Short mmCIF file of C-alpha atoms in Angstrom, two decimals:
data_model
loop_
_atom_site.label_atom_id
_atom_site.label_comp_id
_atom_site.label_asym_id
_atom_site.label_seq_id
_atom_site.Cartn_x
_atom_site.Cartn_y
_atom_site.Cartn_z
CA UNK A 1 -33.67 12.11 9.03
CA UNK A 2 -31.82 14.79 10.99
CA UNK A 3 -30.36 16.36 7.87
CA UNK A 4 -33.79 16.32 6.20
CA UNK A 5 -35.34 17.94 9.28
CA UNK A 6 -32.62 20.62 9.23
CA UNK A 7 -33.30 21.25 5.54
CA UNK A 8 -37.03 21.60 6.23
CA UNK A 9 -36.31 24.19 8.92
CA UNK A 10 -33.99 26.08 6.54
CA UNK A 11 -36.64 26.05 3.80
CA UNK A 12 -39.35 27.14 6.22
CA UNK A 13 -37.19 29.98 7.53
CA UNK A 14 -36.50 31.21 3.99
CA UNK A 15 -40.22 31.05 3.19
CA UNK A 16 -41.04 32.93 6.40
CA UNK A 17 -38.50 35.70 5.67
CA UNK A 18 -40.74 37.52 3.08
CA UNK A 19 -43.59 37.48 5.61
CA UNK A 20 -41.32 39.30 8.09
CA UNK A 21 -40.26 41.70 5.31
CA UNK A 22 -43.97 42.39 4.65
CA UNK A 23 -44.52 43.08 8.36
CA UNK A 24 -41.46 45.34 8.50
CA UNK A 25 -42.67 47.40 5.52
CA UNK A 26 -46.20 47.57 6.92
CA UNK A 27 -44.86 48.74 10.30
CA UNK A 28 -42.71 51.41 8.68
CA UNK A 29 -44.92 52.80 5.91
CA UNK A 30 -48.49 51.96 6.94
CA UNK A 31 -48.69 51.62 10.71
CA UNK A 32 -45.58 53.69 11.49
CA UNK A 33 -45.17 51.80 14.79
CA UNK A 34 -41.55 51.86 16.14
CA UNK A 35 -42.22 49.09 18.68
CA UNK A 36 -43.56 46.80 15.97
CA UNK A 37 -40.50 47.60 13.84
CA UNK A 38 -38.27 46.57 16.77
CA UNK A 39 -40.19 43.33 17.28
CA UNK A 40 -40.04 42.51 13.59
CA UNK A 41 -36.31 43.29 13.49
CA UNK A 42 -35.77 41.00 16.50
CA UNK A 43 -37.80 38.28 14.76
CA UNK A 44 -35.63 38.63 11.62
CA UNK A 45 -32.42 38.38 13.70
CA UNK A 46 -33.84 35.32 15.48
CA UNK A 47 -34.72 33.82 12.11
CA UNK A 48 -31.14 34.22 10.87
CA UNK A 49 -29.77 32.71 14.10
CA UNK A 50 -32.05 29.71 13.60
CA UNK A 51 -30.88 29.47 9.99
CA UNK A 52 -27.26 29.58 11.19
CA UNK A 53 -27.86 26.76 13.70
CA UNK A 54 -29.69 24.48 11.31
CA UNK A 55 -27.35 25.44 8.47
CA UNK A 56 -24.46 24.14 10.60
CA UNK A 57 -26.40 20.95 11.37
CA UNK A 58 -27.23 20.47 7.69
CA UNK A 59 -23.63 20.99 6.50
CA UNK A 60 -22.24 18.77 9.26
CA UNK A 61 -24.56 15.84 8.60
CA UNK A 62 -24.19 16.14 4.82
CA UNK A 63 -20.43 15.90 5.37
CA UNK A 64 -20.96 12.92 7.67
CA UNK A 65 -23.13 11.18 5.06
CA UNK A 66 -20.58 11.83 2.31
CA UNK A 67 -17.80 10.58 4.60
CA UNK A 68 -19.77 7.42 5.38
CA UNK A 69 -20.44 6.89 1.68
CA UNK A 70 -16.73 7.34 0.96
CA UNK A 71 -15.83 4.83 3.68
CA UNK A 72 -18.34 2.28 2.38
CA UNK A 73 -17.11 2.69 -1.20
CA UNK A 74 -13.52 2.34 -0.04
CA UNK A 75 -14.35 -0.85 1.84
CA UNK A 76 -16.16 -2.23 -1.22
CA UNK A 77 -13.11 -1.24 -3.25
CA UNK A 78 -10.75 -2.96 -0.78
CA UNK A 79 -12.88 -6.12 -0.72
CA UNK A 80 -12.95 -6.22 -4.51
CA UNK A 81 -9.24 -5.48 -4.82
CA UNK A 82 -8.28 -8.26 -2.39
CA UNK A 83 -10.49 -10.84 -4.13
CA UNK A 84 -9.58 -10.19 -7.79
CA UNK A 85 -7.49 -12.67 -9.79
CA UNK A 86 -3.81 -11.79 -9.40
CA UNK A 87 -3.47 -11.12 -13.14
CA UNK A 88 -5.60 -8.02 -12.61
CA UNK A 89 -2.96 -6.47 -10.35
CA UNK A 90 -0.46 -6.04 -13.20
CA UNK A 91 -2.89 -3.85 -15.15
CA UNK A 92 -3.90 -1.91 -12.04
CA UNK A 93 -0.28 -1.16 -11.10
CA UNK A 94 0.90 -0.24 -14.60
CA UNK A 95 -1.96 2.12 -15.38
CA UNK A 96 -2.12 3.75 -11.92
CA UNK A 97 -5.72 2.60 -11.71
CA UNK A 98 -5.59 2.25 -7.92
CA UNK A 99 -4.65 5.92 -7.40
CA UNK A 100 -7.26 6.98 -9.96
CA UNK A 101 -10.04 4.92 -8.35
CA UNK A 102 -9.22 6.12 -4.82
CA UNK A 103 -9.27 9.74 -6.02
CA UNK A 104 -12.53 9.17 -7.89
CA UNK A 105 -14.13 7.64 -4.79
CA UNK A 106 -13.06 10.67 -2.76
CA UNK A 107 -14.43 13.14 -5.33
CA UNK A 108 -17.66 11.31 -6.08
CA UNK A 109 -18.64 10.64 -2.49
CA UNK A 110 -18.28 14.28 -1.48
CA UNK A 111 -19.42 16.01 -4.67
CA UNK A 112 -22.39 13.73 -5.38
CA UNK A 113 -23.79 13.91 -1.85
CA UNK A 114 -23.27 17.66 -1.77
CA UNK A 115 -25.12 18.10 -5.06
CA UNK A 116 -27.97 15.84 -3.95
CA UNK A 117 -28.24 17.76 -0.68
CA UNK A 118 -28.20 21.02 -2.61
CA UNK A 119 -30.94 19.72 -4.92
CA UNK A 120 -33.13 18.74 -1.97
CA UNK A 121 -32.42 21.97 -0.07
CA UNK A 122 -33.10 24.23 -3.05
CA UNK A 123 -36.23 22.27 -4.03
CA UNK A 124 -37.62 22.64 -0.51
CA UNK A 125 -36.72 26.35 -0.52
CA UNK A 126 -38.49 26.92 -3.86
CA UNK A 127 -41.58 25.03 -2.65
CA UNK A 128 -41.62 27.07 0.56
CA UNK A 129 -41.26 30.38 -1.30
CA UNK A 130 -44.02 29.41 -3.75
CA UNK A 131 -46.33 28.57 -0.81
CA UNK A 132 -45.48 31.95 0.70
CA UNK A 133 -46.24 33.61 -2.67
CA UNK A 134 -49.53 31.73 -2.86
CA UNK A 135 -50.40 33.08 0.58
CA UNK A 136 -49.67 36.67 -0.50
CA UNK A 137 -50.95 36.62 -4.10
CA UNK A 138 -52.24 33.68 -6.14
CA UNK A 139 -51.72 35.48 -9.48
CA UNK A 140 -48.11 36.30 -8.69
CA UNK A 141 -47.39 32.74 -7.50
CA UNK A 142 -48.53 31.36 -10.87
CA UNK A 143 -46.34 33.87 -12.67
CA UNK A 144 -43.30 32.98 -10.56
CA UNK A 145 -43.89 29.29 -11.21
CA UNK A 146 -43.91 29.93 -14.96
CA UNK A 147 -40.71 31.99 -14.73
CA UNK A 148 -38.95 29.25 -12.74
CA UNK A 149 -40.04 26.54 -15.17
CA UNK A 150 -39.03 28.65 -18.16
CA UNK A 151 -35.59 29.41 -16.70
CA UNK A 152 -34.82 25.75 -16.01
CA UNK A 153 -36.12 24.70 -19.43
CA UNK A 154 -34.02 27.29 -21.26
CA UNK A 155 -30.94 26.36 -19.27
CA UNK A 156 -31.42 22.65 -20.03
CA UNK A 157 -32.02 23.27 -23.76
CA UNK A 158 -28.84 25.35 -24.04
CA UNK A 159 -26.83 22.73 -22.11
CA UNK A 160 -28.14 19.88 -24.29
CA UNK A 161 -27.38 21.80 -27.47
CA UNK A 162 -23.84 22.57 -26.41
CA UNK A 163 -23.13 18.98 -25.43
CA UNK A 164 -23.93 17.92 -29.00
CA UNK A 165 -21.91 20.82 -30.38
CA UNK A 166 -18.89 19.94 -28.25
CA UNK A 167 -19.00 16.39 -29.59
CA UNK A 168 -19.04 17.72 -33.18
CA UNK A 169 -16.14 20.06 -32.45
CA UNK A 170 -14.21 17.18 -30.93
CA UNK A 171 -14.56 15.25 -34.20
CA UNK A 172 -13.28 18.24 -36.20
CA UNK A 173 -10.38 18.69 -33.79
CA UNK A 174 -9.53 15.00 -34.00
CA UNK A 175 -9.52 15.25 -37.81
CA UNK A 176 -7.07 18.17 -37.59
CA UNK A 177 -4.84 16.20 -35.20
CA UNK A 178 -4.87 13.15 -37.51
CA UNK A 179 -3.88 15.29 -40.49
CA UNK A 180 -1.06 16.92 -38.54
CA UNK A 181 0.18 13.50 -37.44
CA UNK A 182 0.09 12.30 -41.02
CA UNK A 183 2.12 15.32 -42.17
CA UNK A 184 4.76 14.67 -39.51
CA UNK A 185 4.85 10.95 -40.31
CA UNK A 186 5.49 11.55 -44.04
CA UNK A 187 7.94 14.41 -43.57
CA UNK A 188 10.51 12.83 -45.93
CA UNK A 189 8.08 12.66 -48.86
CA UNK A 190 6.73 16.19 -48.18
CA UNK A 191 10.18 17.78 -48.09
CA UNK A 192 11.53 15.76 -50.99
CA UNK A 193 8.65 16.86 -53.23
CA UNK A 194 8.61 20.42 -51.85
CA UNK A 195 5.06 19.92 -50.58
CA UNK A 196 5.19 22.21 -47.53
CA UNK A 197 3.02 24.84 -49.20
CA UNK A 198 0.40 22.25 -50.18
CA UNK A 199 0.38 20.82 -46.67
CA UNK A 200 0.08 24.27 -45.14
CA UNK A 201 -2.86 25.07 -47.39
CA UNK A 202 -4.56 21.73 -46.66
CA UNK A 203 -4.12 22.11 -42.89
CA UNK A 204 -5.23 25.74 -43.13
CA UNK A 205 -8.46 24.68 -44.82
CA UNK A 206 -9.13 22.13 -42.08
CA UNK A 207 -8.38 24.79 -39.43
CA UNK A 208 -10.72 27.24 -41.17
CA UNK A 209 -13.49 24.63 -41.22
CA UNK A 210 -12.91 24.03 -37.53
CA UNK A 211 -13.22 27.78 -36.87
CA UNK A 212 -16.55 27.97 -38.72
CA UNK A 213 -17.78 24.85 -36.90
CA UNK A 214 -16.88 26.46 -33.55
CA UNK A 215 -18.49 29.80 -34.44
CA UNK A 216 -21.82 28.30 -35.49
CA UNK A 217 -22.79 27.19 -31.96
CA UNK A 218 -21.45 30.44 -30.55
CA UNK A 219 -23.98 32.32 -32.71
CA UNK A 220 -26.75 30.06 -31.44
CA UNK A 221 -25.47 30.49 -27.89
CA UNK A 222 -25.46 34.27 -28.22
CA UNK A 223 -29.01 34.23 -29.61
CA UNK A 224 -30.22 31.80 -26.93
CA UNK A 225 -28.70 33.72 -24.02
CA UNK A 226 -29.87 37.12 -25.32
CA UNK A 227 -33.33 35.74 -26.08
CA UNK A 228 -33.55 34.18 -22.67
CA UNK A 229 -32.54 37.43 -21.00
CA UNK A 230 -35.05 39.35 -23.12
CA UNK A 231 -37.90 36.96 -22.36
CA UNK A 232 -37.02 36.94 -18.66
CA UNK A 233 -36.96 40.77 -18.65
CA UNK A 234 -40.34 40.89 -20.40
CA UNK A 235 -41.81 38.46 -17.88
CA UNK A 236 -40.41 40.46 -14.96
CA UNK A 237 -41.71 43.69 -16.52
CA UNK A 238 -45.12 42.10 -16.89
CA UNK A 239 -44.97 40.91 -13.29
CA UNK A 240 -44.00 44.39 -12.10
CA UNK A 241 -46.80 45.91 -14.18
CA UNK A 242 -49.35 43.50 -12.73
CA UNK A 243 -48.06 44.17 -9.24
CA UNK A 244 -48.27 47.94 -9.75
CA UNK A 245 -51.86 47.69 -11.02
CA UNK A 246 -52.80 45.56 -8.00
CA UNK A 247 -51.23 48.15 -5.67
CA UNK A 248 -53.15 50.96 -7.39
CA UNK A 249 -56.40 48.97 -7.31
CA UNK A 250 -55.90 48.14 -3.64
CA UNK A 251 -55.71 44.40 -4.27
CA UNK A 252 -52.09 44.41 -3.12
CA UNK A 253 -50.54 46.60 -0.44
CA UNK A 254 -47.11 48.21 -0.68
CA UNK A 255 -45.78 45.91 2.02
CA UNK A 256 -47.08 42.82 0.20
CA UNK A 257 -45.49 44.07 -3.02
CA UNK A 258 -42.15 44.41 -1.21
CA UNK A 259 -42.51 40.87 0.15
CA UNK A 260 -43.20 39.54 -3.36
CA UNK A 261 -40.10 41.31 -4.67
CA UNK A 262 -38.09 39.71 -1.84
CA UNK A 263 -39.47 36.31 -2.87
CA UNK A 264 -38.44 36.89 -6.50
CA UNK A 265 -34.90 37.81 -5.38
CA UNK A 266 -34.66 34.79 -3.03
CA UNK A 267 -35.78 32.46 -5.83
CA UNK A 268 -33.01 33.43 -8.26
CA UNK A 269 -30.09 31.49 -6.76
CA UNK A 270 -31.97 28.22 -5.94
CA UNK A 271 -33.39 28.11 -9.47
CA UNK A 272 -29.98 28.73 -11.07
CA UNK A 273 -28.31 26.09 -8.85
CA UNK A 274 -30.97 23.48 -9.69
CA UNK A 275 -30.61 24.30 -13.38
CA UNK A 276 -26.86 23.66 -13.17
CA UNK A 277 -27.02 20.37 -11.24
CA UNK A 278 -27.62 18.10 -14.31
CA UNK A 279 -24.41 19.46 -15.82
CA UNK A 280 -22.55 18.63 -12.60
CA UNK A 281 -23.89 15.08 -12.52
CA UNK A 282 -23.02 14.66 -16.20
CA UNK A 283 -19.49 15.81 -15.44
CA UNK A 284 -19.19 13.19 -12.68
CA UNK A 285 -20.80 10.40 -14.69
CA UNK A 286 -17.51 9.11 -16.11
CA UNK A 287 -15.96 8.83 -12.66
CA UNK A 288 -19.05 7.04 -11.32
CA UNK A 289 -18.99 4.58 -14.24
CA UNK A 290 -15.26 3.92 -13.66
CA UNK A 291 -15.84 3.11 -9.98
CA UNK A 292 -18.83 0.83 -10.47
CA UNK A 293 -17.33 -0.93 -13.50
CA UNK A 294 -14.42 -1.88 -11.22
CA UNK A 295 -16.78 -2.99 -8.43
CA UNK A 296 -18.65 -5.13 -10.99
CA UNK A 297 -15.53 -7.10 -11.95
CA UNK A 298 -15.82 -10.82 -11.29
CA UNK A 299 -13.75 -11.80 -8.24
CA UNK A 300 -11.68 -14.95 -8.12
CA UNK A 301 -13.93 -17.99 -7.86
CA UNK A 302 -13.11 -20.94 -5.65
CA UNK A 303 -13.99 -23.95 -7.79
CA UNK A 304 -12.47 -26.43 -5.36
CA UNK A 305 -14.70 -29.11 -3.86
CA UNK A 306 -12.25 -31.32 -1.94
CA UNK A 307 -11.99 -30.64 1.79
CA UNK A 308 -8.77 -31.77 3.53
CA UNK A 309 -7.89 -30.27 6.87
CA UNK A 310 -4.23 -31.37 7.06
CA UNK A 311 -1.86 -32.44 4.30
CA UNK A 312 1.27 -34.57 4.51
CA UNK A 313 3.05 -32.14 2.21
CA UNK A 314 3.70 -34.08 -0.99
CA UNK A 315 3.78 -31.97 -4.17
CA UNK A 316 3.83 -33.38 -7.70
CA UNK A 317 4.22 -31.37 -10.92
CA UNK A 318 3.20 -33.26 -14.06
CA UNK A 319 4.31 -31.57 -17.31
CA UNK A 320 3.25 -28.17 -16.01
CA UNK A 321 3.31 -25.28 -18.45
CA UNK A 322 2.60 -21.66 -17.53
CA UNK A 323 2.00 -18.91 -20.09
CA UNK A 324 1.99 -15.16 -19.71
CA UNK A 325 -0.97 -13.57 -21.55
CA UNK A 326 1.36 -10.91 -22.96
CA UNK A 327 4.35 -13.06 -23.93
CA UNK A 328 4.24 -15.75 -26.60
CA UNK A 329 7.02 -17.83 -25.09
CA UNK A 330 5.93 -19.78 -21.96
CA UNK A 331 7.38 -18.70 -18.63
CA UNK A 332 7.49 -22.27 -17.30
CA UNK A 333 7.56 -25.28 -19.60
CA UNK A 334 7.50 -29.06 -19.07
CA UNK A 335 7.93 -28.83 -15.29
CA UNK A 336 7.93 -32.39 -13.95
CA UNK A 337 8.96 -32.71 -10.33
CA UNK A 338 8.02 -34.75 -7.27
CA UNK A 339 8.61 -33.27 -3.82
CA UNK A 340 8.24 -35.75 -0.99
CA UNK A 341 6.82 -34.92 2.45
CA UNK A 342 9.32 -33.15 4.77
CA UNK A 343 11.84 -32.80 1.90
CA UNK A 344 13.97 -29.65 1.78
CA UNK A 345 14.58 -28.42 -1.77
CA UNK A 346 16.51 -25.36 -2.92
CA UNK A 347 15.50 -23.75 -6.23
CA UNK A 348 18.11 -21.65 -7.99
CA UNK A 349 18.95 -20.24 -11.42
CA UNK A 350 15.48 -18.76 -11.98
CA UNK A 351 14.35 -15.28 -12.97
CA UNK A 352 11.96 -13.31 -10.77
CA UNK A 353 9.13 -13.90 -13.25
CA UNK A 354 9.72 -17.68 -13.23
CA UNK A 355 9.93 -17.80 -9.45
CA UNK A 356 6.76 -15.76 -8.93
CA UNK A 357 4.85 -17.91 -11.43
CA UNK A 358 6.06 -21.09 -9.67
CA UNK A 359 5.02 -19.87 -6.21
CA UNK A 360 1.69 -18.47 -7.45
CA UNK A 361 0.79 -21.81 -9.03
CA UNK A 362 1.49 -23.62 -5.76
CA UNK A 363 -0.74 -21.14 -3.96
CA UNK A 364 -3.30 -21.53 -6.77
CA UNK A 365 -3.23 -17.81 -7.41
CA UNK A 366 -2.50 -18.62 -11.05
CA UNK A 367 -3.50 -21.62 -13.11
CA UNK A 368 -1.12 -23.62 -15.36
CA UNK A 369 -1.89 -23.56 -19.07
CA UNK A 370 -1.40 -27.33 -19.25
CA UNK A 371 -0.35 -30.18 -17.00
CA UNK A 372 -1.42 -30.44 -13.39
CA UNK A 373 -0.17 -30.03 -9.84
CA UNK A 374 -1.03 -32.62 -7.18
CA UNK A 375 -1.04 -32.04 -3.45
CA UNK A 376 -1.05 -35.33 -1.54
CA UNK A 377 -2.27 -37.07 -4.72
CA UNK A 378 -5.24 -34.67 -5.06
CA UNK A 379 -5.43 -32.22 -7.99
CA UNK A 380 -4.59 -28.79 -6.60
CA UNK A 381 -7.33 -27.19 -8.71
CA UNK A 382 -10.00 -29.30 -6.97
CA UNK A 383 -9.01 -28.52 -3.38
CA UNK A 384 -10.81 -25.72 -1.56
CA UNK A 385 -8.73 -22.58 -1.43
CA UNK A 386 -9.01 -22.02 2.31
CA UNK A 387 -7.64 -25.54 2.91
CA UNK A 388 -4.71 -24.88 0.57
CA UNK A 389 -3.89 -21.61 2.32
CA UNK A 390 -4.18 -23.20 5.77
CA UNK A 391 -1.50 -25.78 4.87
CA UNK A 392 1.12 -23.47 3.34
CA UNK A 393 3.30 -20.92 5.13
CA UNK A 394 5.26 -18.27 3.21
CA UNK A 395 8.24 -16.32 4.55
CA UNK A 396 9.65 -13.62 2.28
CA UNK A 397 12.61 -11.25 2.52
CA UNK A 398 10.29 -8.27 2.07
CA UNK A 399 7.88 -9.27 4.83
CA UNK A 400 5.60 -6.52 6.09
CA UNK A 401 4.56 -5.18 9.50
CA UNK A 402 1.18 -3.91 10.63
CA UNK A 403 0.34 -0.91 12.77
CA UNK A 404 -0.31 -3.41 15.51
CA UNK A 405 1.22 -4.90 18.62
CA UNK A 406 4.06 -7.39 18.30
CA UNK A 407 1.62 -10.14 19.27
CA UNK A 408 -0.81 -8.93 16.60
CA UNK A 409 1.96 -9.07 14.00
CA UNK A 410 2.79 -12.65 14.93
CA UNK A 411 -0.83 -13.86 15.16
CA UNK A 412 -1.89 -12.43 11.81
CA UNK A 413 -5.02 -13.13 9.74
CA UNK A 414 -6.43 -16.59 10.34
CA UNK A 415 -4.10 -16.96 13.35
CA UNK A 416 -5.50 -13.94 15.21
CA UNK A 417 -7.27 -16.24 17.68
CA UNK A 418 -3.98 -17.87 18.80
CA UNK A 419 -3.51 -17.71 22.58
CA UNK A 420 -0.63 -15.88 24.22
CA UNK A 421 1.14 -19.10 25.21
CA UNK A 422 1.36 -20.19 21.57
CA UNK A 423 2.55 -16.75 20.48
CA UNK A 424 5.16 -16.68 23.24
CA UNK A 425 6.44 -20.14 22.31
CA UNK A 426 6.79 -19.09 18.66
CA UNK A 427 8.62 -15.91 19.71
CA UNK A 428 11.08 -17.99 21.77
CA UNK A 429 11.63 -20.46 18.91
CA UNK A 430 12.39 -17.64 16.46
CA UNK A 431 14.70 -15.92 18.98
CA UNK A 432 12.46 -12.87 18.73
CA UNK A 433 11.88 -12.92 22.48
CA UNK A 434 15.44 -11.62 22.96
CA UNK A 435 14.44 -8.17 21.73
CA UNK A 436 10.74 -8.39 22.71
CA UNK A 437 11.77 -8.52 26.41
CA UNK A 438 13.43 -5.14 25.98
CA UNK A 439 10.29 -3.55 24.56
CA UNK A 440 8.27 -1.27 26.92
CA UNK A 441 5.18 -3.51 26.93
CA UNK A 442 6.63 -6.78 25.71
CA UNK A 443 4.38 -8.58 23.23
CA UNK A 444 1.79 -5.82 23.50
CA UNK A 445 4.20 -3.10 22.35
CA UNK A 446 2.81 -1.24 19.36
CA UNK A 447 5.05 -0.97 16.32
CA UNK A 448 4.59 1.11 13.19
CA UNK A 449 4.25 -0.40 9.75
CA UNK A 450 7.60 1.13 8.79
CA UNK A 451 9.20 -0.63 11.70
CA UNK A 452 11.49 2.29 12.51
CA UNK A 453 12.30 0.91 15.95
CA UNK A 454 12.86 -2.66 14.70
CA UNK A 455 15.77 -3.93 12.60
CA UNK A 456 15.42 -6.05 9.47
CA UNK A 457 16.67 -9.08 11.36
CA UNK A 458 13.99 -8.59 14.02
CA UNK A 459 11.33 -8.23 11.32
CA UNK A 460 12.45 -11.56 9.87
CA UNK A 461 12.30 -13.13 13.35
CA UNK A 462 8.68 -11.99 13.65
CA UNK A 463 7.96 -13.49 10.22
CA UNK A 464 9.46 -16.80 11.34
CA UNK A 465 7.38 -16.67 14.52
CA UNK A 466 4.29 -16.03 12.39
CA UNK A 467 5.04 -19.16 10.34
CA UNK A 468 5.62 -21.18 13.53
CA UNK A 469 2.21 -20.16 14.87
CA UNK A 470 0.60 -21.22 11.59
CA UNK A 471 2.37 -24.60 11.81
CA UNK A 472 1.67 -25.50 8.17
CA UNK A 473 3.11 -28.75 6.68
CA UNK A 474 4.41 -26.89 3.58
CA UNK A 475 6.85 -23.99 3.89
CA UNK A 476 8.03 -21.63 1.15
CA UNK A 477 11.09 -19.45 1.84
CA UNK A 478 11.37 -16.66 -0.73
CA UNK A 479 14.84 -15.05 -0.86
CA UNK A 480 15.24 -15.09 2.94
CA UNK A 481 18.90 -16.12 2.51
CA UNK A 482 19.58 -13.51 -0.17
CA UNK A 483 21.65 -11.23 2.09
CA UNK A 484 24.91 -12.77 3.20
CA UNK A 485 25.63 -10.79 6.36
CA UNK A 486 25.92 -11.42 10.07
CA UNK A 487 22.21 -10.85 10.64
CA UNK A 488 21.20 -13.42 8.04
CA UNK A 489 23.66 -15.91 9.53
CA UNK A 490 22.03 -15.43 12.93
CA UNK A 491 18.68 -16.42 11.36
CA UNK A 492 19.90 -19.86 10.26
CA UNK A 493 19.13 -21.53 13.58
CA UNK A 494 15.46 -20.36 13.86
CA UNK A 495 14.93 -21.07 10.15
CA UNK A 496 16.27 -24.62 10.51
CA UNK A 497 13.97 -25.12 13.48
CA UNK A 498 11.06 -23.82 11.35
CA UNK A 499 11.92 -26.25 8.53
CA UNK A 500 11.87 -29.33 10.76
CA UNK A 501 9.27 -31.91 9.63
CA UNK A 502 7.97 -29.59 6.89
CA UNK A 503 8.10 -29.83 3.14
CA UNK A 504 10.30 -26.82 2.45
CA UNK A 505 10.80 -25.03 -0.86
CA UNK A 506 13.69 -22.56 -0.69
CA UNK A 507 14.02 -20.04 -3.51
CA UNK A 508 17.50 -18.55 -3.40
CA UNK A 509 20.09 -17.82 -6.07
CA UNK A 510 22.94 -18.95 -3.82
CA UNK A 511 22.93 -22.23 -1.92
CA UNK A 512 22.32 -21.39 1.77
CA UNK A 513 24.65 -22.75 4.47
CA UNK A 514 22.09 -25.16 5.95
CA UNK A 515 22.85 -28.39 7.79
CA UNK A 516 20.40 -30.27 5.60
CA UNK A 517 19.42 -29.83 1.95
CA UNK A 518 17.84 -32.84 0.25
CA UNK A 519 17.92 -31.59 -3.33
CA UNK A 520 18.90 -28.62 -5.45
CA UNK A 521 16.71 -27.81 -8.46
CA UNK A 522 18.15 -25.56 -11.15
CA UNK A 523 15.42 -23.69 -12.97
CA UNK A 524 16.65 -22.00 -16.16
CA UNK A 525 14.75 -20.59 -19.14
CA UNK A 526 11.49 -21.92 -17.71
CA UNK A 527 12.70 -25.54 -17.49
CA UNK A 528 14.30 -27.74 -14.84
CA UNK A 529 17.81 -28.22 -16.21
CA UNK A 530 19.26 -29.99 -13.18
CA UNK A 531 17.78 -31.86 -10.24
CA UNK A 532 20.69 -32.44 -7.88
CA UNK A 533 20.74 -34.63 -4.81
CA UNK A 534 22.61 -33.24 -1.85
CA UNK A 535 24.08 -35.16 1.12
CA UNK A 536 24.93 -32.07 3.11
CA UNK A 537 26.48 -28.82 2.12
CA UNK A 538 30.05 -29.95 2.76
CA UNK A 539 29.66 -32.79 0.27
CA UNK A 540 27.72 -30.77 -2.32
CA UNK A 541 30.61 -30.18 -4.74
CA UNK A 542 31.63 -33.84 -4.59
CA UNK A 543 28.15 -35.34 -4.88
CA UNK A 544 26.63 -32.98 -7.45
CA UNK A 545 25.11 -35.05 -10.19
CA UNK A 546 22.02 -34.97 -12.39
CA UNK A 547 19.20 -37.11 -11.07
CA UNK A 548 16.57 -36.27 -13.68
CA UNK A 549 15.61 -33.68 -16.28
#
């Protein structure tokens, strides 16, 4: 409402300006009153100061509206992005769609709101000037209305014609490109048969046709623009003639004639801007369609109906097969495996694609092509997603930090309501409290997402503390033992404490130096090639044997 009120004041001030011009001319040429000239001059200065004030208000609030629109669109974009099926992310990353959509949101929100505001502002200004014209001279107001309508109509007809012409030229240009591509593709045949001259003549004919096709609309454009200028000049001449006759006949004073001329000048730019707005919206149409087609994508649907608050942690894979939509060969094939509650299993031998598919299926981010996965004897596909997520903790080597306090990084997401005692206990158990005590504000110390003041080991300790706060019965460790250095060795104790009484799936190419490993599963070429029972790491080489395939 404030921006509309500011626009109304701006339109009213523009409409009132010709009245002040009329008074100024009357004071100078008819009344010849210096004091009245001073008063009118002061009124004009005051009018421009008012326009400056409300112009600032209008620009500021239009910017605020466009910024709010941009924020809302971004939030809708974030919500959509975070709820899409994970298969969509591959396409978005490969085609740089995320960067493109963010840039389009930024452009559309600012440009569209600015154009709409300009349309409203100029429309109000034209209405105000026409009312002012009607007050001064009814005949002249009708004439100005016809000129404005004619100008917009001519502009729209020319724009529409050239849009069609540009499409035709694009077809001709595409034909030329196809022919050039064909000539390059068959270069052996052309050179062998000495056909360069024929090809040059054929391509020259196509180029000549393209030239004539481009010149035809230019002729029409030249005629349209010249005709429009001629008709506009004739209308203005007629208006000037009518105005001069009215001045001679006494129906219109010299000051009123000057005011009407001022109105005609003030109307030029609003009319031209309004005439150009459809072209601007047409230019932005593709970006708008791109944004809203993304927002209209169907998010991932939770088809689960089974509600289980706490699982024991048993996982069963029954002839599971996982296919990549792009590849013909399955990524995972005939996966049959039973993982008992509180069992610690190390997976090795896999590729990154196989590992990611395996983990995503457990998290139900991807669905197997055939077979099924059971969680505590219930089909994973029938369990509600939020209950699955609540019972699985994931610790990865590339864990991330938030621009948040240390406590906020530990109590993340669904755990944000955890009390300080629980967070502190988890920090002690992960040995993170050793460095947290040295922080300026302890658990409330703010850290950046890059973690410049925190080492990789300390980041991993926070990730372990996060998993301890979640206290899920199933734990997935993704490459957390990949680096064999002193820091990773120091993490063994908190990791072993985290694994206690949890079904633990460890994905690591090398067997970690843990006190307890129940089984080692070798995953090669999408299949389980070995399922080895372990009686402790020291006995691994002696007791390695195939349990099942």
